[in-house]
XYZ file of C-alpha atoms in Angstrom:
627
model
C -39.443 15.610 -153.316
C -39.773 12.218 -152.871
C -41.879 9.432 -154.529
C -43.772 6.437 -152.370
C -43.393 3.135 -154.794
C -46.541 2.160 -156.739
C -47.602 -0.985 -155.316
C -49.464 -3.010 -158.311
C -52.811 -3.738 -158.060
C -53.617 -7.801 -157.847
C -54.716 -8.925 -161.228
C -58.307 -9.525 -161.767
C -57.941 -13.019 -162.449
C -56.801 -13.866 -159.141
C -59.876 -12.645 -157.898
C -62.775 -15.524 -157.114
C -64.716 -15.391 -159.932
C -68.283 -16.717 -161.347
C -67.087 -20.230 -161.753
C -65.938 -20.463 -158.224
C -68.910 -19.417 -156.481
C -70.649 -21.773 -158.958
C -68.577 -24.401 -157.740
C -69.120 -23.357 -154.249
C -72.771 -23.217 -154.435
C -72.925 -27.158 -156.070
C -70.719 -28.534 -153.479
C -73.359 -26.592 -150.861
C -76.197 -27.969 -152.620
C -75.268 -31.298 -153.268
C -73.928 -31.592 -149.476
C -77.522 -30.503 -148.617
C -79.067 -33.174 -151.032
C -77.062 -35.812 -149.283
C -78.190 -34.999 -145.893
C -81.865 -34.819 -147.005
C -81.629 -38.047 -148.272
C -80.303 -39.661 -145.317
C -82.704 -37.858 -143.251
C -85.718 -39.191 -145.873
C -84.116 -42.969 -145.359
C -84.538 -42.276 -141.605
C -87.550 -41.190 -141.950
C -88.586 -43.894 -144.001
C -87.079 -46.596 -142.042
C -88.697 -45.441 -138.581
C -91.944 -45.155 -140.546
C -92.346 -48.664 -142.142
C -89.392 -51.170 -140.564
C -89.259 -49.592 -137.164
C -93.122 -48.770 -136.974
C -93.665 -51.911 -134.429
C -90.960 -50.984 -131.805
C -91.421 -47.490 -131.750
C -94.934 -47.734 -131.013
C -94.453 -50.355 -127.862
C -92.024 -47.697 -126.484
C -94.558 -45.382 -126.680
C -97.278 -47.607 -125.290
C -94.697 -48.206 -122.371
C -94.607 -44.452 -121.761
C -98.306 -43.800 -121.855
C -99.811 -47.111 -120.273
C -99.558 -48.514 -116.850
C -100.575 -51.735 -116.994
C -101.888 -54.084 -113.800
C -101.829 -58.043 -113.732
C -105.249 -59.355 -112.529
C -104.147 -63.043 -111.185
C -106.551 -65.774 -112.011
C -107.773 -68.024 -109.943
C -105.869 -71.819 -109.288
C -108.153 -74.698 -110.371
C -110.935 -76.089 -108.410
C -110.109 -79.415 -106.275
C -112.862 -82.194 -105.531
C -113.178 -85.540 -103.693
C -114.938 -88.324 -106.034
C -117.985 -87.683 -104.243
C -118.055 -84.009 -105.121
C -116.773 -82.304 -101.651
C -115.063 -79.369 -102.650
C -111.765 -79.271 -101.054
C -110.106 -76.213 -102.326
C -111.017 -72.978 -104.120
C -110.306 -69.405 -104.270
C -111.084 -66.406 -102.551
C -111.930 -62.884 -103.476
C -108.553 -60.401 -101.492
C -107.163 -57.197 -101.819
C -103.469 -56.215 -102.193
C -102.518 -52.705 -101.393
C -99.507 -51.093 -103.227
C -98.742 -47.300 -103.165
C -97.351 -44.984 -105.428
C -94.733 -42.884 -103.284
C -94.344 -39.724 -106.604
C -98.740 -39.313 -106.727
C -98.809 -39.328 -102.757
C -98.852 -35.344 -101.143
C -95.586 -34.480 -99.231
C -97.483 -33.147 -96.825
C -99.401 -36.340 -96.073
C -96.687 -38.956 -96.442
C -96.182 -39.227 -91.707
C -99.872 -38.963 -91.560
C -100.071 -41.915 -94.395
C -98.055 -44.115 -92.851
C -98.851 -43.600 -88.834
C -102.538 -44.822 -90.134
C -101.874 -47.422 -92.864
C -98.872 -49.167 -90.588
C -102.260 -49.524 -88.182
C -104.558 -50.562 -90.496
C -102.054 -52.576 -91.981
C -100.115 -54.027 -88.739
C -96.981 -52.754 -90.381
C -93.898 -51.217 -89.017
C -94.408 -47.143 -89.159
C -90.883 -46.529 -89.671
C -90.959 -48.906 -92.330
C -93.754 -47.440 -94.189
C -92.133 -43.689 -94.315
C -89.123 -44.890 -95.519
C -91.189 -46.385 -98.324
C -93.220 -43.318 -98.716
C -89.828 -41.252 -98.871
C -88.935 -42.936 -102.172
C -90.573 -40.064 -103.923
C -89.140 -41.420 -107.484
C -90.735 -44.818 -106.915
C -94.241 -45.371 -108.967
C -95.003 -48.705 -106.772
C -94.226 -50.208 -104.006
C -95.989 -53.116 -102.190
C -97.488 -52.795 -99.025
C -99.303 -55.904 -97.553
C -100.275 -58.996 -100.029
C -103.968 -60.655 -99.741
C -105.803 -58.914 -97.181
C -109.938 -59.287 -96.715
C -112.709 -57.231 -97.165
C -112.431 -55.158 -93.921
C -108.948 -54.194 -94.498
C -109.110 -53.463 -97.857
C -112.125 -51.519 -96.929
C -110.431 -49.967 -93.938
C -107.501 -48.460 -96.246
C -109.879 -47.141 -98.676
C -112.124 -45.283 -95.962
C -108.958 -43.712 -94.108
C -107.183 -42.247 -97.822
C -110.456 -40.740 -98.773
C -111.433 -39.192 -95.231
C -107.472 -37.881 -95.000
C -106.786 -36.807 -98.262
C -104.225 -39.268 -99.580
C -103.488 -40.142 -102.785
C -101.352 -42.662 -104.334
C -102.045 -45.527 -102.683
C -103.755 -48.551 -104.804
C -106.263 -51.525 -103.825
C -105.818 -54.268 -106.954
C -108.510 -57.497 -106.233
C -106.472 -60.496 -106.115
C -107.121 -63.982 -105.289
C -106.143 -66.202 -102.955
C -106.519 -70.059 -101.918
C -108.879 -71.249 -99.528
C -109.821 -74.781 -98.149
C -112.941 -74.895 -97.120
C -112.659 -78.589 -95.013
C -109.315 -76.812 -93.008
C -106.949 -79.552 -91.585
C -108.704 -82.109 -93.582
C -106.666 -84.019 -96.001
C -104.013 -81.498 -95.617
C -101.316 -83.553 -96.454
C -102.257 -84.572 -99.760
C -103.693 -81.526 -100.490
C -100.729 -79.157 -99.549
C -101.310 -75.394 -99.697
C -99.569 -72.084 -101.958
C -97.426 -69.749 -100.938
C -97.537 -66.020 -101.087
C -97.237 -65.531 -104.571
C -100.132 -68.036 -104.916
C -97.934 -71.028 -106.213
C -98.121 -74.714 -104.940
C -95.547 -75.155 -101.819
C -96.649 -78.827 -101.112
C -98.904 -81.637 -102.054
C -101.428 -81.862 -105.115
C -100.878 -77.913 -104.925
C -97.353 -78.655 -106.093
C -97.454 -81.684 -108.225
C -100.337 -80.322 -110.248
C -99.371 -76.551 -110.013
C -98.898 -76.489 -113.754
C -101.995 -78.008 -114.238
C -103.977 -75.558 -111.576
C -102.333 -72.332 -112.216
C -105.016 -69.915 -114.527
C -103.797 -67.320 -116.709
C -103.266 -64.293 -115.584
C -105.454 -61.338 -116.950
C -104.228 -57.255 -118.024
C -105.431 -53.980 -117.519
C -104.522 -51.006 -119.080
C -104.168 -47.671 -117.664
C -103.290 -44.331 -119.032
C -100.686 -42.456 -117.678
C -98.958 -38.537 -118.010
C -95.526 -38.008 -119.016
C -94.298 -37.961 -115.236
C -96.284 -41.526 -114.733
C -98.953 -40.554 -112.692
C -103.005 -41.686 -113.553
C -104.717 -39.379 -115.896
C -107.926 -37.865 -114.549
C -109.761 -39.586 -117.671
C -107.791 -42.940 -118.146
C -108.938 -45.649 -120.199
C -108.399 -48.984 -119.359
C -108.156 -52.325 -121.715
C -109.060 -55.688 -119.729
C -107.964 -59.081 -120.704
C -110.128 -61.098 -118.412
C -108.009 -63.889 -116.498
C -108.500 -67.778 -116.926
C -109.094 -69.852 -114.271
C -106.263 -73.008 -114.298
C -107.655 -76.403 -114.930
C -109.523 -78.344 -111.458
C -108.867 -81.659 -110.149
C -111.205 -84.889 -109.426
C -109.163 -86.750 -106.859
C -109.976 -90.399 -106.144
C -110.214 -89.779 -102.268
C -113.864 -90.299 -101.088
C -114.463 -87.576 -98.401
C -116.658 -90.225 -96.441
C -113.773 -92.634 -96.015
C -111.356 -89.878 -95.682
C -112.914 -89.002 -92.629
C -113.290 -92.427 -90.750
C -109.424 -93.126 -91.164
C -108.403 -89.163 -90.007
C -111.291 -89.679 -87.110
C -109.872 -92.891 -86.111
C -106.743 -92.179 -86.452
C -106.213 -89.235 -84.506
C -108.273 -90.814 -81.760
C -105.258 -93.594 -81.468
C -102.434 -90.932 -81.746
C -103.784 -89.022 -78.787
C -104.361 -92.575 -76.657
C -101.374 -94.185 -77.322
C -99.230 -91.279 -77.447
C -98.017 -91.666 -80.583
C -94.835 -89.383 -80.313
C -93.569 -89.222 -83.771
C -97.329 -89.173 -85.280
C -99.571 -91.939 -87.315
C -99.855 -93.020 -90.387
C -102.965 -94.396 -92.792
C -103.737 -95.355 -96.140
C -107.200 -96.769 -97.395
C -106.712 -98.430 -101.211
C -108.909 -99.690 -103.528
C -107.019 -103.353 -104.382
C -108.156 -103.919 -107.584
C -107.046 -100.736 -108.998
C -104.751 -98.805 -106.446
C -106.639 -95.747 -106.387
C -106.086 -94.329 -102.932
C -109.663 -93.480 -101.483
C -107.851 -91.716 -97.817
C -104.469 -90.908 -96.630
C -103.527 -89.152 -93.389
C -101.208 -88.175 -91.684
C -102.032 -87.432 -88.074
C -101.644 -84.792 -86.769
C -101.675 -82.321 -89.704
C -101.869 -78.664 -90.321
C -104.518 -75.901 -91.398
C -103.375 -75.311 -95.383
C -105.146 -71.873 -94.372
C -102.567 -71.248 -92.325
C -99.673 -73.932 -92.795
C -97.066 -71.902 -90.859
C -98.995 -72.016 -87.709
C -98.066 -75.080 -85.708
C -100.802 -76.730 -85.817
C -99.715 -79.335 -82.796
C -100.702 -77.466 -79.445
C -98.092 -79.304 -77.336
C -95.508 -78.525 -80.258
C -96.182 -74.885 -80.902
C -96.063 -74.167 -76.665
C -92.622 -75.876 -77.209
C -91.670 -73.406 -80.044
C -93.174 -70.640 -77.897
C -91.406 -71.261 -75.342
C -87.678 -70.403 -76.914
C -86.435 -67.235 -78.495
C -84.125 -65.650 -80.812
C -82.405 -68.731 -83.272
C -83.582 -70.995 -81.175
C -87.189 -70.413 -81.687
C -86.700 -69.708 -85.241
C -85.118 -72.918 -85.468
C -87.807 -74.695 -83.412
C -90.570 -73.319 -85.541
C -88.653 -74.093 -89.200
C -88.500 -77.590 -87.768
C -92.116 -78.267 -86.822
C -93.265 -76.756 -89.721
C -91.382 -78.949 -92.127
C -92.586 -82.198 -90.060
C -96.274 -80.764 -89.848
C -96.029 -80.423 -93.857
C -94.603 -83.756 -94.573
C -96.807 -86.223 -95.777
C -95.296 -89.563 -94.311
C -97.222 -91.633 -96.033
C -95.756 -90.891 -99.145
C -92.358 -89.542 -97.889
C -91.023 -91.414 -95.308
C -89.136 -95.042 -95.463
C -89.750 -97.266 -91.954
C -89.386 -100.608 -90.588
C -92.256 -102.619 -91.929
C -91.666 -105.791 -89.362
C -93.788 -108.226 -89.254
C -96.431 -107.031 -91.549
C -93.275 -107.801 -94.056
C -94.203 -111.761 -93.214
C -96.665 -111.441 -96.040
C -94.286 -110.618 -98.707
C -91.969 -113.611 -97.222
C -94.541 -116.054 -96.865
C -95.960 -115.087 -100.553
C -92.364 -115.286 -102.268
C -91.909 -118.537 -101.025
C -94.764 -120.386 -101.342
C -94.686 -118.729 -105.621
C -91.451 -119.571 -106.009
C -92.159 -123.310 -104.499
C -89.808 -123.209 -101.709
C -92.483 -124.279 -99.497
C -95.836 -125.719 -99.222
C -98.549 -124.152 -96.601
C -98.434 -127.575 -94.998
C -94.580 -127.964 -94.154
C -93.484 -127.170 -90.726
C -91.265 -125.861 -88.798
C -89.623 -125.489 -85.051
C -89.611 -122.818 -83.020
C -87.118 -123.390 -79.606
C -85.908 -121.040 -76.901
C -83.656 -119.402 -80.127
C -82.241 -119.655 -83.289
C -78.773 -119.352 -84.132
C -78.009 -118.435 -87.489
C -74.026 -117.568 -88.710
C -73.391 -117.133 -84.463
C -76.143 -114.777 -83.540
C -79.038 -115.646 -81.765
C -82.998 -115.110 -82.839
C -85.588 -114.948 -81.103
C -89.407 -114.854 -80.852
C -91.069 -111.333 -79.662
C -91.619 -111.944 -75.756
C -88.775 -114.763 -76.158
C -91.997 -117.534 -77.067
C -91.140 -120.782 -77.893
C -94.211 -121.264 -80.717
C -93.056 -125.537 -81.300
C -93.770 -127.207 -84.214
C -96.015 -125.090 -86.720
C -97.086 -124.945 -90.299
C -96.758 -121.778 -92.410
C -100.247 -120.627 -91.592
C -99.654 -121.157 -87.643
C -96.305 -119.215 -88.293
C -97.945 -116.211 -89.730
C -100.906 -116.378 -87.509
C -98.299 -116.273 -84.294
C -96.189 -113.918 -86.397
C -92.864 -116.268 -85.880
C -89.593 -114.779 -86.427
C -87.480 -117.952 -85.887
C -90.272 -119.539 -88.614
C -89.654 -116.916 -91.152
C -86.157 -117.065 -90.626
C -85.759 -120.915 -91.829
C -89.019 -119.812 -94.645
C -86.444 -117.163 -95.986
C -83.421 -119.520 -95.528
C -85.304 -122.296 -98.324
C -86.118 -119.033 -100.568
C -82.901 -118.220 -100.899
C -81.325 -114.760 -100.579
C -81.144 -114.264 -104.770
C -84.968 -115.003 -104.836
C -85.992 -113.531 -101.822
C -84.638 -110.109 -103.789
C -85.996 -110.867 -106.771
C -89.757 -111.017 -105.133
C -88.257 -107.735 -102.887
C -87.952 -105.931 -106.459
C -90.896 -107.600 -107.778
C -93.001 -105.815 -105.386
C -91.810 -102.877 -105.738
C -90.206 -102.349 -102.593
C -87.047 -101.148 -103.702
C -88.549 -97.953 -106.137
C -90.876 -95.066 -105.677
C -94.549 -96.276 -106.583
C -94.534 -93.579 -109.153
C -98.095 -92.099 -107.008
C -98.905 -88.416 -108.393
C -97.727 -86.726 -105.416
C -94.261 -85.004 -104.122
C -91.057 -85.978 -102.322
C -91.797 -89.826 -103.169
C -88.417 -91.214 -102.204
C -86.705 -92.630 -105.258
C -85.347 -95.361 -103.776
C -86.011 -97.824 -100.446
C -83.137 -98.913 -97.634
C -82.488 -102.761 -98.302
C -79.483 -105.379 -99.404
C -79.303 -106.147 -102.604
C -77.831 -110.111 -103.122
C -74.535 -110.173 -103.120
C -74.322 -107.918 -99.939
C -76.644 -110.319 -98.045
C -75.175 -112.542 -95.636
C -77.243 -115.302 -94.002
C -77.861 -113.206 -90.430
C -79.109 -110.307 -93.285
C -81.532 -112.719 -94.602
C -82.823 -114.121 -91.555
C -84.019 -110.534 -90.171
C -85.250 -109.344 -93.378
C -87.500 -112.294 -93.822
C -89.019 -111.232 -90.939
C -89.609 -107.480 -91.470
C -86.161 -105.788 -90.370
C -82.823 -104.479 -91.731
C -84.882 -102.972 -94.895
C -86.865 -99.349 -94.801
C -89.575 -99.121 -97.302
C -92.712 -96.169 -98.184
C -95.682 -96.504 -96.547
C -97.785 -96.395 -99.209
C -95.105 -98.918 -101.373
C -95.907 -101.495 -98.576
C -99.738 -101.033 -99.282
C -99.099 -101.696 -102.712
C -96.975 -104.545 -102.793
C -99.779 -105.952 -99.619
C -102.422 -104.999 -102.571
C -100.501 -107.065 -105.027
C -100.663 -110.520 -102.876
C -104.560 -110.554 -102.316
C -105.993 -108.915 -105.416
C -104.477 -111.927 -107.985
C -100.927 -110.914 -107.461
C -101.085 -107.645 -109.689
C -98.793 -104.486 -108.401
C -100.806 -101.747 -109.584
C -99.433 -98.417 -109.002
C -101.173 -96.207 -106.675
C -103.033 -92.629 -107.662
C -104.749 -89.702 -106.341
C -106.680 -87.697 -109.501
C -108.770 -89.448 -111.371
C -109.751 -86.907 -113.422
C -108.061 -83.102 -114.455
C -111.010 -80.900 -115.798
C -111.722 -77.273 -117.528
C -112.878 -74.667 -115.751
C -116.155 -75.497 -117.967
C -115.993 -78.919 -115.922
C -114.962 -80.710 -119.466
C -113.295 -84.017 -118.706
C -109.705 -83.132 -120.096
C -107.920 -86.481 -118.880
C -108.672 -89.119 -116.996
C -106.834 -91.822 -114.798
C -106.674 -95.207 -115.805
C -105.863 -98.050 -113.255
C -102.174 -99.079 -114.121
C -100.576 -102.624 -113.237
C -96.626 -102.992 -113.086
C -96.503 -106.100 -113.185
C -97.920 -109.854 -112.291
C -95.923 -110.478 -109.190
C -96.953 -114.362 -107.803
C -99.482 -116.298 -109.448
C -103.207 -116.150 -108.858
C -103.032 -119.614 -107.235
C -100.661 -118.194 -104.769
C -102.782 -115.165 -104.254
C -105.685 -117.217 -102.961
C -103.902 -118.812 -100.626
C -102.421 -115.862 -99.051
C -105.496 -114.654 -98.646
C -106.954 -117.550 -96.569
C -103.943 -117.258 -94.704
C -104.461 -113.669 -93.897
C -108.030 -114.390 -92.620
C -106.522 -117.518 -90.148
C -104.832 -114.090 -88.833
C -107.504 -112.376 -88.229
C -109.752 -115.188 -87.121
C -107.565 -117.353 -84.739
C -103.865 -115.365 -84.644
C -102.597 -111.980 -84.007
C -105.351 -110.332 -85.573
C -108.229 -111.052 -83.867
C -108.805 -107.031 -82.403
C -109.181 -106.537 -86.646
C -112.253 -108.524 -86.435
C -115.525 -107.110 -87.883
C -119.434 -107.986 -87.373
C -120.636 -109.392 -90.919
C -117.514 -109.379 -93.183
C -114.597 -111.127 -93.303
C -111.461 -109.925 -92.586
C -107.534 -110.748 -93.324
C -104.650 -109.236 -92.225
C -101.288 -108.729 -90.424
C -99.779 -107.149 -87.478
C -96.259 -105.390 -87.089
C -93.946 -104.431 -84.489
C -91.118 -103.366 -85.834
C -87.771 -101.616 -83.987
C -86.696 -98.493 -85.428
C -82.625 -99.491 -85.484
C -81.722 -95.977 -86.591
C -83.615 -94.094 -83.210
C -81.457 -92.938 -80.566
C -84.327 -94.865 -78.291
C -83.470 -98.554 -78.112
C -87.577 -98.719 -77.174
C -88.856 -97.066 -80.245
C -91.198 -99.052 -81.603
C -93.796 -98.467 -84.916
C -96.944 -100.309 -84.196
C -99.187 -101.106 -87.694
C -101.575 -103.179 -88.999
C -102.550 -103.460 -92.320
C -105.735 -105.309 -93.393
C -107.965 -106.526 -96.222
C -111.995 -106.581 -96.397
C -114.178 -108.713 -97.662
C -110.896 -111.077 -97.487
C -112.782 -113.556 -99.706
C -113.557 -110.763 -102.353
C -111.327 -108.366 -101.613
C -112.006 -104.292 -102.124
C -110.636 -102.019 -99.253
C -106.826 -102.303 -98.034
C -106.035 -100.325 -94.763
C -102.896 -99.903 -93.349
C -102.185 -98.046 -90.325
C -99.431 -97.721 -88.401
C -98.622 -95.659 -85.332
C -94.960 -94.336 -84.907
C -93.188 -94.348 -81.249
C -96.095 -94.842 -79.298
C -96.287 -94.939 -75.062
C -98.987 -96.780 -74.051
C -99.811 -99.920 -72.345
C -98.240 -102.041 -74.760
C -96.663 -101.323 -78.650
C -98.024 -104.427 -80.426
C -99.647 -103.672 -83.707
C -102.143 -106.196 -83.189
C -103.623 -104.380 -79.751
C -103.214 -100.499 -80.695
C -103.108 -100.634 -85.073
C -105.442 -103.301 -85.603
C -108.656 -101.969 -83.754
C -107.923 -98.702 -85.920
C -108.493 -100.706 -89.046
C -111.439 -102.546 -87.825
C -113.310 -99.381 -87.609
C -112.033 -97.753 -90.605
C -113.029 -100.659 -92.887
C -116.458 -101.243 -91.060
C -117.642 -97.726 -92.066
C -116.242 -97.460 -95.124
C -117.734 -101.231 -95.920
C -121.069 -99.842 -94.930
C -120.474 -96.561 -96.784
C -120.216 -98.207 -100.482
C -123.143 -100.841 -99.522
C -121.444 -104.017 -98.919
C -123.914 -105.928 -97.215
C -122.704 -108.568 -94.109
C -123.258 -112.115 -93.585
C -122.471 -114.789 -91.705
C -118.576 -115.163 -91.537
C -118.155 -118.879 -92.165
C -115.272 -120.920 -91.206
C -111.643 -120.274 -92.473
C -111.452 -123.555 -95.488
C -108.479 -125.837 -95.142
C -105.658 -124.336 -97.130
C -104.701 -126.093 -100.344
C -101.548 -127.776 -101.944
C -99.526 -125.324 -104.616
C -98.049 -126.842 -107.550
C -94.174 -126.197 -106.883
C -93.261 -125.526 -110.923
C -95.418 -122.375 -111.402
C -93.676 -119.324 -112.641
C -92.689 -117.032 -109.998
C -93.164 -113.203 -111.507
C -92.885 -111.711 -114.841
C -89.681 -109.477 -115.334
C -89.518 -105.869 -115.143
């Protein structure tokens, strides 16, 4: 019989024991103390240092909120016209996730109507089922917005939003459109004051608050929190709307007569101050609808091409109809530039208004030949006969005894070579001319009479401004005043002078001068019933046209000459008519301008007495004060 071995049993104390599962149980317990802690800290942390964030995210999640725009500031003439405000619109969004499935072809065959959308476009929009908003049509009016709301509630459909919004209106239309400008769809300024000021005009924007589910859709019994909107600060523009309309009547009566191909140009200042009281440019544009061309014979042009080509066509015209040449655009002053010649030279003592001069068949200066307009042969004249027959081959030998370094000195002086530093866009920053020591003499002889240089429109006003008001450049400006909402004065303009360009002395001269022009020369069509009346004419080539025949026709012109207030320049570009002198076609434009707006602020007539005899300048005055 055999025996299986006796396999010992393990000892006892091999076994786990009290002490281990002690052990065990601390380690347990202390691991779950360590993650209750951290949890606790958590807890703690989200609680107090991460209170703030946490609740925005949740805000987020259960708000919707909608931007109420505020309205732009209010604009005004000086006489209180109001030239641009806001109007109540609608813009309709939708909601593609809150609109029925069943509804969505039936939503957009009738909105895309109501709407003059594309269909297709619209269901594809509506198919974006995870979208919460999409935009459908910006600033429509009453009846549409009323139209959209009547077809969703008679059909069922949900999901599609009307928010109020605002939009710009101007209440005058084309008037003053060029200075004034206009927004673009998101309500901003595109052009013009709009533009410069848009800072100043833009409100601030208001808030609402709208509850929303945890899949983003309106709850049945939302709340909402409104911050009410601002309105942005308004403007008081120096333009009087009286004046404003004589120059734009007149003006556009001249365009359309003489043909005026590339358009017209005018400027009304105040001389003592250079506030501009009218600017045009003719012809102009609706702001209330500044992509239409607002040019008939233009837009039948655009109309007329397709594809590129029209867009093209239509870019172009609208960029022209938008530009405000007046302020924009450099051109070939001619002989309206005599003044600045003739006023240099008889500061700076060069000559005297009694010293003559010759004017022959031509004059021949470095090998190329000079001559008068119509090849005249003017003979022996003083200064004053030379401006009042608007003498080239005169102002050629006047600019020779100036000397080219002076006769850029007064150039700068003037302020022909900068922008004017007027509150309005797209001023160019500099002017087209030859600074000293690239002048030759056949470079002085036809600037001194108006060609070779390209300056502003409304810098040539100035500097004119400068030689009959005392011989101050003061820079010209368009808002007098900025104002609250309230209609609390917040800042206001003050008149601004560069600088003291010629002496007083030499101002009063000039301006007798001026009125010889009017009376007995060139500018006799400037003439006025009652008031006396200075001025030049121009009729200046346009050396960069691909027309050798282009001509810009102005006048510019100063009333009462022997106390003066009102500057007018005008000038026509590339007109066809009978003739392209200034002095026929510009100057009659003035004359009319100036006689109603004369009448307008109450400046009584009376007899127009004899131009004096023009007196002797002392030759050692000081020329200009620096920079």
């Amino acid at each position: 019989m055999s025996h299986k071995p006796v396999v010992p049993l393990p000892d006892e104390r091999a076994l786990p024991g009290r002490s281990f599962r002690l052990r065990a149980r601390l380690v347990a317990g202390l691991f779950c103390a360590v993650c209750f802690a951290g949890l606790a800290a958590r807890l703690a942390w989200l609680q107090l240092a991460g209170e703030t964030w946490y609740a925005q995210r949740a805000l987020g999640q259960q708000l919707q909120d909608t931007v109420v725009p505020a309205g732009r500031g209010l604009i005004y003439s000086a006489d209180g016209v109001l030239l641009a405000t806001n109007a109540t619109c609608w813009t309709i969004r939708a909601s593609p996730r809150e609109m029925p499935e069943e509804k969505l072809d039936e939503a957009a065959r009738g909105l895309a109507a109501i709407l003059e959308l594309d269909e297709a476009g619209l269901r594809e929009k509506f198919g974006q089922r995870r979208s919460n908003d999409c935009l459908l049509r910006y600033r429509v009016d009453r009846e549409t917005a009323g139209a959209v709301r009547d077809f969703c509630a008679q059909n069922g459909i949900t999901g599609i939003r009307i928010n109020q919004d605002t939009r710009r209106q101007y209440p005058e239309g084309a008037f003053l459109a060029s200075v004034l400008g206009f927004t673009n769809v998101d309500n901003a300024g595109a052009a013009g004051l709009e533009l410069e000021y848009n800072d100043t005009l833009t409100g601030q924007s208001g808030l609402v608050l709208t509850a929303v589910n945890a899949w983003g859709y309106t709850m049945e019994h939302s709340y909402a929190v409104l911050e009410p909107p601002v309105e942005g600060s308004g403007l008081v523009l120096t333009i009087d709307a009286a004046i404003q309309r004589y120059l734009e009547n007149a003006l556009t009566y001249a365009v359309k007569e003489h043909s005026a191909a590339a358009r017209g140009v005018g400027i009304v200042l105040d001389v003592d101050t250079g506030a501009v009281l009218a600017m045009a440019t003719i012809p102009a544009f609706d702001p209330n609808q500044p992509r239409v061309v607002y040019d008939e014979a233009q837009r039948a042009a655009v109309d007329a091409l397709e594809g590129d080509a029209r867009a093209a066509a239509l870019q172009q015209a609208q960029q022209v109809q938008w530009r405000n040449k007046a302020v924009s655009d450099l051109y070939e002053p001619g002989s309206v530039f005599k003044l600045i010649t003739c006023a240099a030279a008889l500061d700076a003592g060069a000559v005297q208004p009694g010293d003559t001069f010759v004017c022959g068949a031509y004059l021949s200066v470095s090998g190329t030949r000079f001559h008068c307009a119509n090849r005249k042969r003017h003979g022996v004249q003083t200064v004053t006969e030379a401006l009042m027959n608007s003498c080239n081959q005169s102002f050629i030998q006047i600019g020779a005894r100036l000397g080219k370094q002076a006769f850029c000195d007064y150039f700068a002086a003037f302020g022909l070579r900068e922008a004017t530093g007027i509150d309005l866009p797209a001023e160019p920053a500099h002017s087209l001319y030859y600074t000293a020591d690239r002048m030759g003499p056949v470079e002085l002889a036809s600037c001194s009479f108006g060609q070779s240089s390209k300056v502003s429109y409304i810098g040539m006003a100035a500097a004119v401004a400068a030689i009959v008001n005392g011989g101050r450049l003061m820079r010209p400006y368009v808002v007098a005043e900025v104002r609250s909402p309230a209609g609390a004065v917040l800042q206001a303009a003050e008149p601004a002078c560069v600088r003291q360009v010629i002496r007083p002395e030499t101002s009063a001269v000039m301006r007798q001068m001026m009125e010889a022009v009017v009376a007995s020369g060139g500018g006799q069509k400037a003439q006025i019933a009652g008031y006396r009346v200075g001025g030049k004419s121009g009729t200046s080539q346009k050396l960069d046209s691909d027309d050798p025949k282009a001509r810009i026709a102005s006048f510019v012109a100063v009333a009462p000459i022997d106390d003066p207030q009102l500057l007018c320049l005008v000038c026509l570009d590339e007109p066809h008519s009978w003739t392209t002198a200034g002095g026929s076609i510009a100057a009659p434009v003035c004359a009319e301008v100036l006689e109603q707006a004369l009448v307008h602020r109450g400046v009584a007539r009376s007899a127009v007495p004899a131009a004096p005899a023009l007196a002797e300048l002392p030759a050692d005055g000081d020329s200009f004060n620096g920079e």
